[in-house]
Coordinates of N, CA and C in Angstrom, one line a residue:
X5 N -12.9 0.5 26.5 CA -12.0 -0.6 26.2 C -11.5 -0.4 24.8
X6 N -10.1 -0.5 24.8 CA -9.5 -0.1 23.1 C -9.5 -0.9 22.3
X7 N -9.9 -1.1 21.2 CA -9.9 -2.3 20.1 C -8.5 -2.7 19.8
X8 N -8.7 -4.0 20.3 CA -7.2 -4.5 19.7 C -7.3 -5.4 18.6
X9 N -6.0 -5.0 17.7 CA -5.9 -5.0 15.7 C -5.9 -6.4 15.8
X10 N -6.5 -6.8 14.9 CA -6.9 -8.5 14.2 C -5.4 -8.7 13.2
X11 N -4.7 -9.3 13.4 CA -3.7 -9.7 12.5 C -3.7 -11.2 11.9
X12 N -4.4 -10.8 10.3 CA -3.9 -12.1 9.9 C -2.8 -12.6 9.2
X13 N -2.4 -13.7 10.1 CA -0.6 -14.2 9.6 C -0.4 -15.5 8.9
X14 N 0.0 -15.2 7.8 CA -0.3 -16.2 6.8 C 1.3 -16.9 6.4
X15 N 1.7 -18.3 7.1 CA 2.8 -18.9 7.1 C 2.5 -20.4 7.8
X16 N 3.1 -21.0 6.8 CA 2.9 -22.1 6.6 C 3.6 -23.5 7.2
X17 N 4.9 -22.7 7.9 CA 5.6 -23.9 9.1 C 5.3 -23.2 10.3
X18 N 5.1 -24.1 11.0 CA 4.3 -24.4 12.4 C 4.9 -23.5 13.2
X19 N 6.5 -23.5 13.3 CA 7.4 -23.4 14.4 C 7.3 -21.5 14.3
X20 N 7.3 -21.1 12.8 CA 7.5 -19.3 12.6 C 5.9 -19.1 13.1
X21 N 4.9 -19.9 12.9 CA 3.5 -19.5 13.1 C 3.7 -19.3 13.9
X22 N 3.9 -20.2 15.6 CA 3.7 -20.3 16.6 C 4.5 -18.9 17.6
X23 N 5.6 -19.1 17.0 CA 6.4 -17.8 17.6 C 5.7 -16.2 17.0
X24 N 5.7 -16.0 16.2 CA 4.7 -14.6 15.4 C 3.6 -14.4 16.2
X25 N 2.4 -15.8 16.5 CA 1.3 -15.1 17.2 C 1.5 -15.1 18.4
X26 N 2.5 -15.8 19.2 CA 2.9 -15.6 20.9 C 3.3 -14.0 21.0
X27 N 4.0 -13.7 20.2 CA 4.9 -12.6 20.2 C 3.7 -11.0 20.1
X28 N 2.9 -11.6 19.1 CA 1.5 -10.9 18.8 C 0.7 -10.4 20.2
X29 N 0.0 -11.9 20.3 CA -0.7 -11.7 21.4 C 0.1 -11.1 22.9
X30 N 1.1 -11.2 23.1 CA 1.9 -10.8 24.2 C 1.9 -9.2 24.0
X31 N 1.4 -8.6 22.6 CA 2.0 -7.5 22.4 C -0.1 -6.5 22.2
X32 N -0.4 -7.8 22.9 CA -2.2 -7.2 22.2 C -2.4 -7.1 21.0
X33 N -2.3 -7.5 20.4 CA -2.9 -7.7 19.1 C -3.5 -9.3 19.5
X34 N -4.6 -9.8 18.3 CA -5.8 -10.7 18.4 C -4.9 -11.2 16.3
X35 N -4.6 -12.6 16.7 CA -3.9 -13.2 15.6 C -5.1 -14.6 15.2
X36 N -5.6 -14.2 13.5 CA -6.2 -15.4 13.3 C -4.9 -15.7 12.4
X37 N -5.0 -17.6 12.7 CA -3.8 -18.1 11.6 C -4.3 -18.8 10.1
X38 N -3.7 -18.5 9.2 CA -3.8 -19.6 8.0 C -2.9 -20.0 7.5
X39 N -2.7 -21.3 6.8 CA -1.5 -22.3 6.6 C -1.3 -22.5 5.3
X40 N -2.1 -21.8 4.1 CA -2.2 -21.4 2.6 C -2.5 -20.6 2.3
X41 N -2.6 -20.1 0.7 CA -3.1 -18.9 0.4 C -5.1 -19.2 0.4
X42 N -5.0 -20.4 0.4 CA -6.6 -20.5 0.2 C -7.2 -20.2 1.4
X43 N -7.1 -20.5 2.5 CA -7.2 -20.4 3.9 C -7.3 -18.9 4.2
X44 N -6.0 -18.4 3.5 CA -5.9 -17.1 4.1 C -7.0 -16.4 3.4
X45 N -7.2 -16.4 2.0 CA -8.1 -15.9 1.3 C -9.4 -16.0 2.2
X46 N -9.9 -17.1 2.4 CA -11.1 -16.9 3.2 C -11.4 -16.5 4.0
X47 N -10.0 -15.9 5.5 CA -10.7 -16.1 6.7 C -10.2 -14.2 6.1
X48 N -9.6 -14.1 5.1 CA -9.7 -12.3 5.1 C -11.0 -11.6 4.5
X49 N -11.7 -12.4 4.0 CA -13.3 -12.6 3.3 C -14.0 -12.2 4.7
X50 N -13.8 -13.0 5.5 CA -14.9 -14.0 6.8 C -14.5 -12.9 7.7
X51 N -12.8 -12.4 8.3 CA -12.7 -12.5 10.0 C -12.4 -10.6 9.5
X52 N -12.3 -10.5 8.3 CA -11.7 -8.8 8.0 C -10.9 -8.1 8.7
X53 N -9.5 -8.6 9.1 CA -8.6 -8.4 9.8 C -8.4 -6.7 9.4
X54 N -7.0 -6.6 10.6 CA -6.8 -5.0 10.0 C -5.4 -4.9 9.2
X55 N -4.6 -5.8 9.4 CA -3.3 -6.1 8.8 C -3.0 -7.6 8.8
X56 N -2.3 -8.3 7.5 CA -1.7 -9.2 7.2 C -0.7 -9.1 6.8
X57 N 0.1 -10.5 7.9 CA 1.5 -11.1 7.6 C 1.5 -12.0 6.5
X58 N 2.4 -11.7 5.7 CA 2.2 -12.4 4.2 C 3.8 -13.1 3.9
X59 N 3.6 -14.4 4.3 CA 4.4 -15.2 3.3 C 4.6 -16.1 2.2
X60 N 5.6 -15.7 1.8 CA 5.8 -16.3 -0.4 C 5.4 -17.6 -0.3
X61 N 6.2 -18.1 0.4 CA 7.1 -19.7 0.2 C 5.3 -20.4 0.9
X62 N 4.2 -20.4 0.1 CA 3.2 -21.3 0.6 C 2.7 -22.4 -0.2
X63 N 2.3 -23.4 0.2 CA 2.3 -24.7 -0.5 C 1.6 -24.8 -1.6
X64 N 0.3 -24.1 -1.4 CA -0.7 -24.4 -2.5 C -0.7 -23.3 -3.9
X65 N -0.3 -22.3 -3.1 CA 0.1 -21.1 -4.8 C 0.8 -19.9 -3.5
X66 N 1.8 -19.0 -4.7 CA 2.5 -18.1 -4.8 C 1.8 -17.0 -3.6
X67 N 2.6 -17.1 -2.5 CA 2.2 -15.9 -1.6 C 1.7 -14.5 -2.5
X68 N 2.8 -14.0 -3.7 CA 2.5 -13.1 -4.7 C 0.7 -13.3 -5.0
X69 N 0.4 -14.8 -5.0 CA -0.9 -14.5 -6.2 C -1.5 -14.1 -4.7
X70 N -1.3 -13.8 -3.4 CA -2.2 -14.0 -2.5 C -2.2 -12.5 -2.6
X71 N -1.3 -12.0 -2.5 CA -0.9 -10.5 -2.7 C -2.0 -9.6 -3.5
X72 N -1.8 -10.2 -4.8 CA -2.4 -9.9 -5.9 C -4.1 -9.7 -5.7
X73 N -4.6 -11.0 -5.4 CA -5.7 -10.9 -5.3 C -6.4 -10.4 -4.0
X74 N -5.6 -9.8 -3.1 CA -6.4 -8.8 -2.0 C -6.5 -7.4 -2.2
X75 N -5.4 -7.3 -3.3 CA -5.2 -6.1 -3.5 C -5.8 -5.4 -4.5
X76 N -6.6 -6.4 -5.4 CA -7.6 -6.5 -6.2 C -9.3 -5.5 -5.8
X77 N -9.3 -5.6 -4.5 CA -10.0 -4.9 -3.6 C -9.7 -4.4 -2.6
X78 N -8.8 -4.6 -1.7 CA -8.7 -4.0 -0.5 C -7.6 -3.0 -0.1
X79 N -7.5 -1.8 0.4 CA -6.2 -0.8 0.2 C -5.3 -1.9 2.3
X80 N -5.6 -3.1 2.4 CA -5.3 -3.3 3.9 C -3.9 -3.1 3.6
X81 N -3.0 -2.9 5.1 CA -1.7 -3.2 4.8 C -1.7 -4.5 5.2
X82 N -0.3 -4.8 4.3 CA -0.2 -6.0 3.8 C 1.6 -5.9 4.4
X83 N 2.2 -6.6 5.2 CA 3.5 -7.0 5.3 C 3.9 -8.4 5.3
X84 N 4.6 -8.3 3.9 CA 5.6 -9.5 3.5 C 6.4 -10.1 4.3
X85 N 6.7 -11.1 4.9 CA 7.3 -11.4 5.5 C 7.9 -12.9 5.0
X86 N 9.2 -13.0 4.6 CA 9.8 -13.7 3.4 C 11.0 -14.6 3.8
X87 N 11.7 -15.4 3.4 CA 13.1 -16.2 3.6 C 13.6 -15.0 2.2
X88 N 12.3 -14.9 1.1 CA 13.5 -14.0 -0.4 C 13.6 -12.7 0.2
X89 N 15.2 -12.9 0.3 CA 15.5 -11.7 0.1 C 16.2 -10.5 -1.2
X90 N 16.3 -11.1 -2.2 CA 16.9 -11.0 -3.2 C 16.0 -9.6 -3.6
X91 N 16.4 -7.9 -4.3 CA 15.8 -6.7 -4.9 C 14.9 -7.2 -5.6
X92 N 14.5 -8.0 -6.6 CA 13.9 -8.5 -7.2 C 12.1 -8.8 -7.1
X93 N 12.2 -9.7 -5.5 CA 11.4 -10.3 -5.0 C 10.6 -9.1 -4.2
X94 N 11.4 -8.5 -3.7 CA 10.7 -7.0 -3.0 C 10.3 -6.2 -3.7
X95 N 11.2 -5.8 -5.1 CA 10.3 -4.6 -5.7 C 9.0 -5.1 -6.3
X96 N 9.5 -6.4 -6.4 CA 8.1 -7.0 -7.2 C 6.7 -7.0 -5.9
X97 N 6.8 -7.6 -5.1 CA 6.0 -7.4 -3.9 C 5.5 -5.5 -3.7
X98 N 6.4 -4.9 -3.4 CA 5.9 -3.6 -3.4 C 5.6 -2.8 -4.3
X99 N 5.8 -3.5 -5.3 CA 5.0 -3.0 -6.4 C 3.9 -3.2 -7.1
X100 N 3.6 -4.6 -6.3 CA 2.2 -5.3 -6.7 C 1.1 -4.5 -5.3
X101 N 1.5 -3.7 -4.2 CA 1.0 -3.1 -3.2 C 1.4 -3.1 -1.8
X102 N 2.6 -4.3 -1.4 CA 2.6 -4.5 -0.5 C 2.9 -3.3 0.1
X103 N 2.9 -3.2 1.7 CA 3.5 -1.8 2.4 C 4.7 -1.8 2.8
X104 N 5.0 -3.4 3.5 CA 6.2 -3.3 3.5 C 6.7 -4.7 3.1
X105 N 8.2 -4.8 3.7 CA 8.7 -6.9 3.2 C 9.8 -6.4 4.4
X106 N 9.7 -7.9 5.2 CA 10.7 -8.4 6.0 C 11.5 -9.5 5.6
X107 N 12.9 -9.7 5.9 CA 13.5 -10.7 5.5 C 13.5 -11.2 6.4
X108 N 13.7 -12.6 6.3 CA 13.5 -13.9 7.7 C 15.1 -13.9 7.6
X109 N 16.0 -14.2 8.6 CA 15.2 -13.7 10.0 C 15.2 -12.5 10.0
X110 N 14.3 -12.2 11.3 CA 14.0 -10.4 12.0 C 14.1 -10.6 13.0
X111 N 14.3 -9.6 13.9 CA 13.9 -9.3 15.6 C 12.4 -9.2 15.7
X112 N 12.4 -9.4 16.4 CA 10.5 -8.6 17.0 C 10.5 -7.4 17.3
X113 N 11.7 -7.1 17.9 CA 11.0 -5.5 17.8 C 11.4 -4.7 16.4
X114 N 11.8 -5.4 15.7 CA 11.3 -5.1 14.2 C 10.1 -4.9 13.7
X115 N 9.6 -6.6 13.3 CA 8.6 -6.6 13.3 C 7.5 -5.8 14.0
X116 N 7.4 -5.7 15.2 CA 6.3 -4.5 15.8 C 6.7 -3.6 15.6
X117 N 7.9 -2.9 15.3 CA 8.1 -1.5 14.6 C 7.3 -1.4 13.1
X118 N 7.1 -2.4 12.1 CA 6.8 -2.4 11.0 C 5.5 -2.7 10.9
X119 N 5.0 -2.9 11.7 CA 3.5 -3.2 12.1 C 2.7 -2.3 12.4
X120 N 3.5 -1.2 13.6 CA 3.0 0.3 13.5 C 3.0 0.9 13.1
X121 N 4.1 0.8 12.3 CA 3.9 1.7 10.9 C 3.3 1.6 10.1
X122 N 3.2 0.5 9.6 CA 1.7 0.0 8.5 C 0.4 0.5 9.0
X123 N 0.1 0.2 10.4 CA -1.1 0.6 10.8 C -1.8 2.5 10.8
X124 N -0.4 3.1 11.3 CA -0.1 3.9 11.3 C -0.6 5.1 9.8
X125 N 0.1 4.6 8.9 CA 0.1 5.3 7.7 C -1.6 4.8 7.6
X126 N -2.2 3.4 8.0 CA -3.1 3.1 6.7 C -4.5 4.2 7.8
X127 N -4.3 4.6 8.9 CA -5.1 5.3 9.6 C -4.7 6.5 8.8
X128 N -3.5 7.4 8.7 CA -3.5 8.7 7.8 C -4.0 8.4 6.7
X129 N -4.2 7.4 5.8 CA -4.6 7.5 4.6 C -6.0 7.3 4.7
X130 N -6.9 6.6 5.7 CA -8.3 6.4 5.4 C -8.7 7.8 6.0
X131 N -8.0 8.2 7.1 CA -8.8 9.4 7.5 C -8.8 10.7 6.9
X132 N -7.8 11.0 6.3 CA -7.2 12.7 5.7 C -8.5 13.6 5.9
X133 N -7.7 13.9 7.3 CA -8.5 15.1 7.7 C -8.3 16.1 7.3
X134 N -9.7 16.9 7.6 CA -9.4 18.4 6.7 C -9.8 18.6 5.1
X135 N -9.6 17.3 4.8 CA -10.0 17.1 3.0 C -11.5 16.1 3.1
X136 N -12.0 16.3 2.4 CA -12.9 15.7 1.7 C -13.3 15.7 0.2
X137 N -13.2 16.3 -0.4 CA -13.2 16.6 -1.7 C -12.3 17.2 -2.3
X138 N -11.5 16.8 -2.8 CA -10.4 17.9 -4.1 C -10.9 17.4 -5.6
X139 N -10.8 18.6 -5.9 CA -11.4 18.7 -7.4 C -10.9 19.7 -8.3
X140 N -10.4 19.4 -9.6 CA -10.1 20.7 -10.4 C -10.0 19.8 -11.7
X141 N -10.6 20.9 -12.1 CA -11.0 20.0 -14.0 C -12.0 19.4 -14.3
X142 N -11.8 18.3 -14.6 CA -12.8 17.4 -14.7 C -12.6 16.1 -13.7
X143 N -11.3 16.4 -13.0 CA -11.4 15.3 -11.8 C -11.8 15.4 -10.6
X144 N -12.7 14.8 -10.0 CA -12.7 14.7 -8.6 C -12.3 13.8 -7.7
X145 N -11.9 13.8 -6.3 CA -11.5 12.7 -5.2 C -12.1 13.1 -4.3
X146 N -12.8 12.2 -4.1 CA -13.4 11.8 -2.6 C -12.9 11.0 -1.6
X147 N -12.4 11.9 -0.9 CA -11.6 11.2 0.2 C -11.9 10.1 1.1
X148 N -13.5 10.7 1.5 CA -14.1 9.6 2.7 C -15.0 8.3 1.6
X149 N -15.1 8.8 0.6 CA -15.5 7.1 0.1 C -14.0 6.8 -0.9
X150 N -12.7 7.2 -1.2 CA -12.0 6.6 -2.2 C -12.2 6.9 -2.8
X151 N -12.9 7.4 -4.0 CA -13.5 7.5 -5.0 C -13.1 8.5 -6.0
X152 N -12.4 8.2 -7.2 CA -12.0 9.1 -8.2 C -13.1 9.0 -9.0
X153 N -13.2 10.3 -10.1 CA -14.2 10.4 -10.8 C -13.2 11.1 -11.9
X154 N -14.0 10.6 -12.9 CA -13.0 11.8 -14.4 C -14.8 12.2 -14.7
X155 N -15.0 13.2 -15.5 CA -16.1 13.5 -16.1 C -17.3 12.7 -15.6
X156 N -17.4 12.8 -14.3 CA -18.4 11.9 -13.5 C -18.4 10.2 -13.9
X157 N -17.4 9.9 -14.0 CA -17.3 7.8 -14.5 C -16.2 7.8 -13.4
X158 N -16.1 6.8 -12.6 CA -15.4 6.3 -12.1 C -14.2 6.1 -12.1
X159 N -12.6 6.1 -11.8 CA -11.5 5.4 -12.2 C -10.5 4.2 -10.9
X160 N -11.1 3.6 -11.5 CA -10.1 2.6 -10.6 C -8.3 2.4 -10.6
X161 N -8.0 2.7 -9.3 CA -6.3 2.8 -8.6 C -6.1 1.9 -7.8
X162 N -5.0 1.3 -8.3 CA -4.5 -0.1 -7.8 C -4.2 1.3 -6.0
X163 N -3.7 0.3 -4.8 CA -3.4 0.8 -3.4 C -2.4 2.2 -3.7
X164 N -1.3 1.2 -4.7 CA -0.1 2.1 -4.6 C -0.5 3.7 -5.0
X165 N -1.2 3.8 -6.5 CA -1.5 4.7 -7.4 C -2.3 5.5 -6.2
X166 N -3.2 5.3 -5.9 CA -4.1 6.1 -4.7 C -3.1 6.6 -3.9
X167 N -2.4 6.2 -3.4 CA -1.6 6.7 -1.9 C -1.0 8.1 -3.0
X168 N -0.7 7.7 -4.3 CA 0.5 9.1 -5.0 C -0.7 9.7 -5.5
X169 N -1.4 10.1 -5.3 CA -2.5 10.8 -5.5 C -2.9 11.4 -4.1
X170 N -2.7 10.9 -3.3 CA -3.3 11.6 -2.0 C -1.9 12.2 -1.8
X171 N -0.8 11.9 -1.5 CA 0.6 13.0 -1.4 C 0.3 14.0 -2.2
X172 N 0.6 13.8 -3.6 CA 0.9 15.2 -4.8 C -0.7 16.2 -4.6
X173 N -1.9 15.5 -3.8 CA -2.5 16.3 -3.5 C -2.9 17.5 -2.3
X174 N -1.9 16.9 -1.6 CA -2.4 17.4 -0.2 C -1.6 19.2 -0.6
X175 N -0.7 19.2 -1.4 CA 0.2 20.1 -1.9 C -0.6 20.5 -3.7
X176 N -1.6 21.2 -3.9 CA -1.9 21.3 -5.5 C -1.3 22.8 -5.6
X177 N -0.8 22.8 -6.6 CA 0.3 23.8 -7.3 C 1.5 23.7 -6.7
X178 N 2.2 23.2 -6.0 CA 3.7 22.6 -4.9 C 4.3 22.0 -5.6
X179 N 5.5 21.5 -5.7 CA 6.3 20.4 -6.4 C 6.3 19.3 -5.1
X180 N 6.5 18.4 -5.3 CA 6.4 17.2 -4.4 C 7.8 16.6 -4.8
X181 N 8.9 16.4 -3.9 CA 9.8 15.5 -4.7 C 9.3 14.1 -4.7
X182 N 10.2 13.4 -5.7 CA 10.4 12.0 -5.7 C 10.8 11.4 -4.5
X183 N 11.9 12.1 -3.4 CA 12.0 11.2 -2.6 C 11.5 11.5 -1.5
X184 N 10.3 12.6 -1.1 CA 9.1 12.4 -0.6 C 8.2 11.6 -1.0
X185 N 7.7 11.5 -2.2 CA 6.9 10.4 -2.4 C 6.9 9.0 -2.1
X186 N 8.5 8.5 -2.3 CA 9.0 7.3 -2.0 C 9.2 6.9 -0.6
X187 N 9.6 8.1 0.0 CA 9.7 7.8 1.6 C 8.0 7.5 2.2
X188 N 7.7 8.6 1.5 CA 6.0 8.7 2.9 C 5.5 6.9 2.0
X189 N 5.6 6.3 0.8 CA 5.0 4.8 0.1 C 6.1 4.1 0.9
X190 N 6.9 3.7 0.1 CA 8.1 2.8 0.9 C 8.9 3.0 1.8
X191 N 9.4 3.9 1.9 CA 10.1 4.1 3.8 C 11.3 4.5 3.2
X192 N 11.9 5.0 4.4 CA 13.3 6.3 4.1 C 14.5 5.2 3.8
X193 N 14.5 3.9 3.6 CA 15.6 3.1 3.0 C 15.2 2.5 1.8
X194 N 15.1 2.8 0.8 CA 14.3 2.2 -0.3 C 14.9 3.2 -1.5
X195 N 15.1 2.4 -2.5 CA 15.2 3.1 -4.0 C 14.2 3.2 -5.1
X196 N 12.8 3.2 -4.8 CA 12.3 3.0 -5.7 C 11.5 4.1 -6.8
X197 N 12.9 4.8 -7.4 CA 12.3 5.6 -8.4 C 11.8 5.1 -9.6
X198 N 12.3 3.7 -10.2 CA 11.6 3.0 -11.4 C 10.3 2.6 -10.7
X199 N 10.4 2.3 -9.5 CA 8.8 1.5 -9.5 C 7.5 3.1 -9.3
X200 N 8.4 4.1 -8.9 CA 7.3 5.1 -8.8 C 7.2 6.1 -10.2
X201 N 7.8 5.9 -11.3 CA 7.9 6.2 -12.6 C 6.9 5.2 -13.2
X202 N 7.0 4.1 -13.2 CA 5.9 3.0 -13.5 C 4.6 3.3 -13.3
X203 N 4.4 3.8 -11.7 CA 3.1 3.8 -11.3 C 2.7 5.6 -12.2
X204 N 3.2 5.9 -11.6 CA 3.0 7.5 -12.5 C 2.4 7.3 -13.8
X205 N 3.0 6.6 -14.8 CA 3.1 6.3 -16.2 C 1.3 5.9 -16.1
X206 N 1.2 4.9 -15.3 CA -0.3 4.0 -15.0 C -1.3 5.0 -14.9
X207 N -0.8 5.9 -13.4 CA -1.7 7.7 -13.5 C -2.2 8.0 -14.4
X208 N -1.2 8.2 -15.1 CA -1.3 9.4 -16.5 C -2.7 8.8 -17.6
X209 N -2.0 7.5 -17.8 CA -3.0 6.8 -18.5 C -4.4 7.2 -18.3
X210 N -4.7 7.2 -16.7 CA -6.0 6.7 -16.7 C -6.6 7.8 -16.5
X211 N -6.2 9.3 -15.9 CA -6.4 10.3 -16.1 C -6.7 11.9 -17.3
X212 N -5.2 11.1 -17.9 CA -5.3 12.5 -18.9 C -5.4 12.2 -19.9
X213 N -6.3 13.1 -21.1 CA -6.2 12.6 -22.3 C -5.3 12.7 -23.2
X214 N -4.0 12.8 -22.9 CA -2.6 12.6 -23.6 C -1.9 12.9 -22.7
X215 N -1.5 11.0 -22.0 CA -0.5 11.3 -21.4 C 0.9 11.9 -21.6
X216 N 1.1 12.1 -22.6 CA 2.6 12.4 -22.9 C 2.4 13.9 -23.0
X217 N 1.3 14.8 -23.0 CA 1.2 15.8 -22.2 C 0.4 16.4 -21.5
X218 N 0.9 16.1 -20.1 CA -0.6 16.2 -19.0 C -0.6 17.6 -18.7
X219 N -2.4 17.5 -18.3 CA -2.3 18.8 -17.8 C -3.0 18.5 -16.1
X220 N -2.8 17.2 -15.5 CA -3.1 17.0 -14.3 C -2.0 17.1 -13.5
X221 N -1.4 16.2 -13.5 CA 0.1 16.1 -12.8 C 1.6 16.2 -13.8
X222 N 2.0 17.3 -13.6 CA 3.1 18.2 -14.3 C 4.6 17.5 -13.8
X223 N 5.9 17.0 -14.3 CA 7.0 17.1 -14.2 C 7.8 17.7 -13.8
X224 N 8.6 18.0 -13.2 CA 9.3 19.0 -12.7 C 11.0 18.1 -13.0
X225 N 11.3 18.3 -13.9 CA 12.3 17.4 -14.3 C 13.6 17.3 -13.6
X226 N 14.4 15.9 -13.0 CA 14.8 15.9 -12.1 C 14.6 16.5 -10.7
X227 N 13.3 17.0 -10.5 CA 13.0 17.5 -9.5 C 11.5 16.3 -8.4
X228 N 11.0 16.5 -8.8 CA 9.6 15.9 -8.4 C 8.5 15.8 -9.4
X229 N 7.0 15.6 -9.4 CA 5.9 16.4 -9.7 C 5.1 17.2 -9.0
X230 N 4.1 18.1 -9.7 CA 3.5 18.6 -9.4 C 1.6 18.6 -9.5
X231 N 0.7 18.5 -8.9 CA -0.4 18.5 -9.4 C -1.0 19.9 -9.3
X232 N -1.8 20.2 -10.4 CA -1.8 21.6 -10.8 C -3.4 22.0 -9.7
X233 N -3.8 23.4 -9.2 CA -4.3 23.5 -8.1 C -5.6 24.3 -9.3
X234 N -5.3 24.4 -10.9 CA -6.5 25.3 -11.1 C -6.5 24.9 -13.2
X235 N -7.1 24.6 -13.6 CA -6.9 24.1 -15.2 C -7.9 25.0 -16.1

């Protein structure tokens, strides 16, 4: 018997709940609902879904801080699902982790297109087959527990930072472009070279000891980066 995905959908008028989880369950998926961020916070504690639908506009605090604080721990995907549509509201959402953002309205078979996809990617990212360990320098990644190490200490990566570490790695000595990186994180319609310049900048930080000149992950100016295969 196949496991079917736990979606939790977090929206707060009755009428978009009601249609989301019909539409859900019609499609096999298993929908718990919550009607706040507090709610939702809990039952993602309690029911450990495999993906959540995430909306802004919720009564008791900022869908964002809901964002914020799962992401604080968890790499799950996470799809926004919003009335804001405004560049603003999204890059800020995908850049706090989300995977993806829908604008209200959608089709459904949107929505379940975006849904596979999320699920999709977040199965290539826990599994990366073939790798278990990459290491050069003084860093290591461990793939099957997450786990970066600098000089054997730990470093903690917000969702995004991890995913651009597992790309620039699968390729060490390769140039990776920018708009590979952006497509395989945010999807083949998206401009986000400031938000992936940002996250880089964060990298650098927490990896090299002078980031303004690394010897982990290399520039390739107007081109991509590169992560180096031997130091």
């Amino acid at each position: 018997m196949s496991h079917k995905a736990l979606v939790l959908l977090v929206e707060d008028e009755k009428g978009i709940r009601n249609f989301i989880s019909t539409v859900l369950d019609v499609n096999n998926y298993r929908v718990v609902e919550a009607r706040d961020g507090k709610e939702a916070l809990e039952l993602f504690t309690s029911r450990c879904p495999d993906l959540i639908l995430l909306d802004l506009g919720l009564p008791d605090m900022d869908g964002i801080e809901v964002l914020k604080t799962i992401r604080g721990w968890s790499g799950i995907p996470i799809i926004v699902v919003s009335a804001r549509g405004h560049e603003r509201e999204k890059v800020e959402a995908l850049d706090l982790g989300a995977d993806d953002y829908i604008t209200k309205p959608f089709g459904t078979s949107e929505l379940l297109a975006r849904i596979r996809t999320a699920m999709r990617h977040q199965q290539v990212t826990v599994d990366v087959p073939e790798r278990t360990i990459f290491s050069v320098g003084d860093l290591t990644i461990d793939f099957d527990k997450r786990l970066v190490t600098l000089n054997n200490n730990p470093v903690h990566f917000t969702p995004i930072e991890y995913k651009i570490l597992e790309i620039l790695t699968q390729y060490p000595g390769k140039v990776v472009t920018y708009d590979q990186i952006i497509k395989d994180i945010w999807g083949p319609y998206t401009n986000e070279n400031q938000t992936l310049r940002v996250n880089m900048a964060n990298i650098r930080r927490k990896i090299e000891k002078n980031p303004a000149e690394p010897k982990y992950i290399l520039t390739e100016v107007g081109v991509g980066y590169r992560f180096v295969d031997e130091i």
